[in-house]
CSV table of C-alpha atoms in Angstrom, one decimal:
chain,number,residue,atom,x,y,z
C,4,PRO,CA,225.2,122.5,125.3
C,5,GLN,CA,225.5,119.1,125.7
C,6,ILE,CA,224.5,117.2,128.6
C,7,ASN,CA,228.5,115.0,128.4
C,8,PRO,CA,230.0,115.8,129.9
C,9,LEU,CA,227.4,114.4,132.7
C,10,HIS,CA,229.6,112.7,134.6
C,11,ASP,CA,230.9,116.3,135.7
C,12,ARG,CA,227.2,117.7,136.6
C,13,ILE,CA,226.5,114.1,138.2
C,14,PHE,CA,229.1,113.0,140.2
C,15,SER,CA,232.4,116.2,140.6
C,16,LYS,CA,229.6,118.7,141.9
C,17,MET,CA,228.8,116.2,145.5
C,18,PRO,CA,226.3,118.3,147.0
C,19,ASP,CA,226.9,119.5,150.9
C,20,SER,CA,224.0,116.9,151.7
C,21,LEU,CA,223.0,114.7,150.0
C,22,ASP,CA,218.9,114.1,149.7
C,23,GLU,CA,218.4,109.6,151.9
C,24,SER,CA,215.0,110.5,151.8
C,25,ILE,CA,215.8,109.0,148.1
C,26,ASN,CA,218.8,106.8,148.9
C,27,GLU,CA,220.9,110.0,146.5
C,28,ARG,CA,224.1,108.2,148.3
C,29,ALA,CA,223.1,104.6,146.4
C,30,ILE,CA,222.3,106.1,143.3
C,31,ARG,CA,225.4,107.7,143.2
C,32,GLU,CA,227.1,105.1,144.4
C,33,VAL,CA,225.7,102.8,141.0
C,34,LEU,CA,226.0,104.9,138.9
C,35,ILE,CA,229.9,106.3,139.8
C,36,ALA,CA,230.7,102.6,139.8
C,37,VAL,CA,229.5,101.5,136.2
C,38,TRP,CA,231.1,105.1,135.0
C,39,PRO,CA,231.8,105.6,132.4
C,40,TRP,CA,229.0,104.1,129.8
C,41,GLY,CA,230.2,105.0,125.8
C,42,GLN,CA,227.8,105.8,123.8
C,43,SER,CA,225.2,103.4,123.1
C,44,ASN,CA,222.7,105.7,121.0
C,45,ALA,CA,223.9,109.0,118.7
C,46,ASP,CA,222.8,112.4,120.2
C,47,VAL,CA,220.5,114.1,120.0
C,48,LEU,CA,218.7,117.6,119.9
C,49,LEU,CA,217.2,116.8,124.3
C,50,HIS,CA,214.2,118.6,125.4
C,51,GLY,CA,215.7,118.6,129.2
C,52,ASP,CA,212.4,118.9,130.4
C,53,TYR,CA,210.1,116.8,128.7
C,54,TRP,CA,206.9,115.6,130.6
C,55,LEU,CA,203.5,116.5,129.7
C,56,GLY,CA,202.8,120.4,131.4
C,57,ASN,CA,205.8,120.8,128.6
C,58,ILE,CA,203.6,118.7,125.6
C,59,LEU,CA,200.5,120.3,123.7
C,60,MET,CA,198.2,118.5,122.7
C,61,ARG,CA,194.6,118.0,121.2
C,62,ASP,CA,192.3,115.9,120.0
C,63,GLY,CA,194.6,112.8,120.9
C,64,ARG,CA,197.6,114.4,118.9
C,65,LEU,CA,200.4,116.2,119.5
C,66,LEU,CA,200.5,120.1,118.5
C,67,ALA,CA,203.7,121.0,120.5
C,68,ILE,CA,206.3,120.6,122.5
C,69,ILE,CA,207.4,123.8,125.0
C,70,ASP,CA,209.5,125.3,126.7
C,71,TRP,CA,212.8,124.3,125.7
C,72,GLU,CA,215.4,126.3,128.0
C,73,ASP,CA,216.5,123.4,129.3
C,74,ALA,CA,217.6,122.0,125.9
C,75,LYS,CA,220.4,120.3,125.0
C,76,VAL,CA,222.5,118.1,122.6
C,77,GLY,CA,223.0,113.8,124.1
C,78,ASN,CA,221.2,110.9,125.2
C,79,PRO,CA,217.7,110.4,124.2
C,80,LEU,CA,217.1,108.4,127.3
C,81,TYR,CA,217.6,111.4,129.2
C,82,ASP,CA,214.2,112.5,127.8
C,83,LEU,CA,213.1,109.0,127.9
C,84,GLY,CA,214.4,108.9,131.7
C,85,ASN,CA,212.4,112.0,132.6
C,86,ALA,CA,209.2,111.6,131.0
C,87,ARG,CA,209.6,108.1,132.7
C,88,LEU,CA,209.3,109.5,136.4
C,89,GLU,CA,206.4,111.8,135.8
C,90,MET,CA,204.6,109.7,134.0
C,91,LEU,CA,204.7,107.3,137.3
C,92,TRP,CA,204.5,110.8,139.8
C,93,SER,CA,201.5,111.8,137.6
C,94,PHE,CA,199.5,108.2,136.6
C,95,GLY,CA,201.2,106.0,138.1
C,96,GLU,CA,203.0,102.6,137.5
C,97,THR,CA,200.7,101.3,134.3
C,98,ALA,CA,200.4,104.3,133.1
C,99,MET,CA,204.6,104.4,132.9
C,100,HIS,CA,205.1,101.3,131.7
C,101,GLN,CA,202.5,101.7,128.5
C,102,PHE,CA,204.4,105.6,128.0
C,103,THR,CA,207.9,103.9,127.9
C,104,LYS,CA,205.9,100.6,125.3
C,105,THR,CA,205.0,102.9,123.1
C,106,TYR,CA,208.3,105.6,122.9
C,107,LEU,CA,210.4,102.8,122.1
C,108,ALA,CA,207.3,101.8,119.4
C,109,HIS,CA,208.0,105.0,117.5
C,110,MET,CA,212.0,104.9,117.9
C,111,PRO,CA,212.4,100.3,117.3
C,112,ALA,CA,216.5,101.6,116.8
C,113,LEU,CA,216.7,102.8,120.8
C,114,ASP,CA,219.4,100.6,122.9
C,115,THR,CA,217.6,101.3,126.1
C,116,THR,CA,220.6,98.6,127.2
C,117,ARG,CA,221.3,101.5,130.2
C,118,LEU,CA,217.4,102.7,130.1
C,119,PRO,CA,217.8,101.2,134.1
C,120,TYR,CA,221.5,104.3,134.8
C,121,TRP,CA,219.6,107.3,133.0
C,122,ASP,CA,216.6,106.4,134.3
C,123,LEU,CA,218.8,106.7,138.1
C,124,CYS,CA,220.1,109.9,137.1
C,125,THR,CA,216.6,111.2,136.1
C,126,THR,CA,216.4,110.6,140.0
C,127,LEU,CA,219.6,112.7,141.1
C,128,ARG,CA,217.4,116.2,139.4
C,129,PRO,CA,214.8,116.7,141.7
C,130,ALA,CA,217.2,115.5,144.3
C,131,GLY,CA,217.2,117.6,147.4
C,132,ARG,CA,214.5,120.0,145.5
C,133,LEU,CA,211.0,117.7,145.7
C,134,ASP,CA,210.0,119.7,148.9
C,135,ASP,CA,210.6,123.1,147.0
C,136,TRP,CA,208.7,122.1,144.1
C,137,ALA,CA,205.8,120.4,145.5
C,138,GLU,CA,202.4,121.8,146.4
C,139,SER,CA,201.6,120.6,149.7
C,140,PRO,CA,204.0,118.9,151.4
C,141,GLU,CA,201.8,115.3,150.8
C,142,GLN,CA,202.2,115.6,147.4
C,143,ALA,CA,206.3,116.0,148.5
C,144,GLN,CA,205.7,112.5,149.8
C,145,HIS,CA,204.5,110.8,146.8
C,146,TRP,CA,206.9,112.0,144.5
C,147,ARG,CA,209.2,110.9,147.7
C,148,GLN,CA,207.4,107.6,147.0
C,149,GLY,CA,207.3,107.3,143.5
C,150,ILE,CA,211.7,107.8,142.8
C,151,GLN,CA,212.3,104.9,145.9
C,152,TRP,CA,210.0,102.7,143.5
C,153,PHE,CA,211.3,104.3,140.0
C,154,VAL,CA,214.9,103.3,142.2
C,155,ARG,CA,214.2,99.9,142.9
C,156,GLN,CA,212.9,98.6,139.4
C,157,ALA,CA,216.4,100.7,138.0
C,158,VAL,CA,218.3,98.8,140.5
C,159,ALA,CA,216.7,95.5,139.6
C,160,ALA,CA,216.6,95.3,136.3
C,161,ILE,CA,220.4,96.4,136.2
C,162,LYS,CA,221.3,93.7,138.3
C,163,ALA,CA,218.8,91.5,136.0
């Protein structure tokens, strides 16, 4: 399946209740205001759930990327945004920035102009599900705080 139309997945199927612990309403308003974005990168095969738990490494080298059940075709910034949030949750801001820098060094032609919008899209994936995904209330709170920071940095980049 393709990630398009992203609009249908994010905006047309508005949840019955919005997750205001992460400012879901404000996130959706920012994204709706700029839709459609246009295509700045060629579509690629996306993993759909790109995070460290699905990456197998040995001796600092990539062995495999597993769990392709959410694979789709779309903008590579979709997977990058998801990986950035996962890095933030697991290792913090510095690691997220270093991951992004390294990722982009391997993909120099990637247009990241709209990365802040894809970051915002990424935050909608766990919206309303953090308590179910987390192993403890403390972990859910840690993730919420991470999303709140992630949203602030995306909005600041959009306004810059």
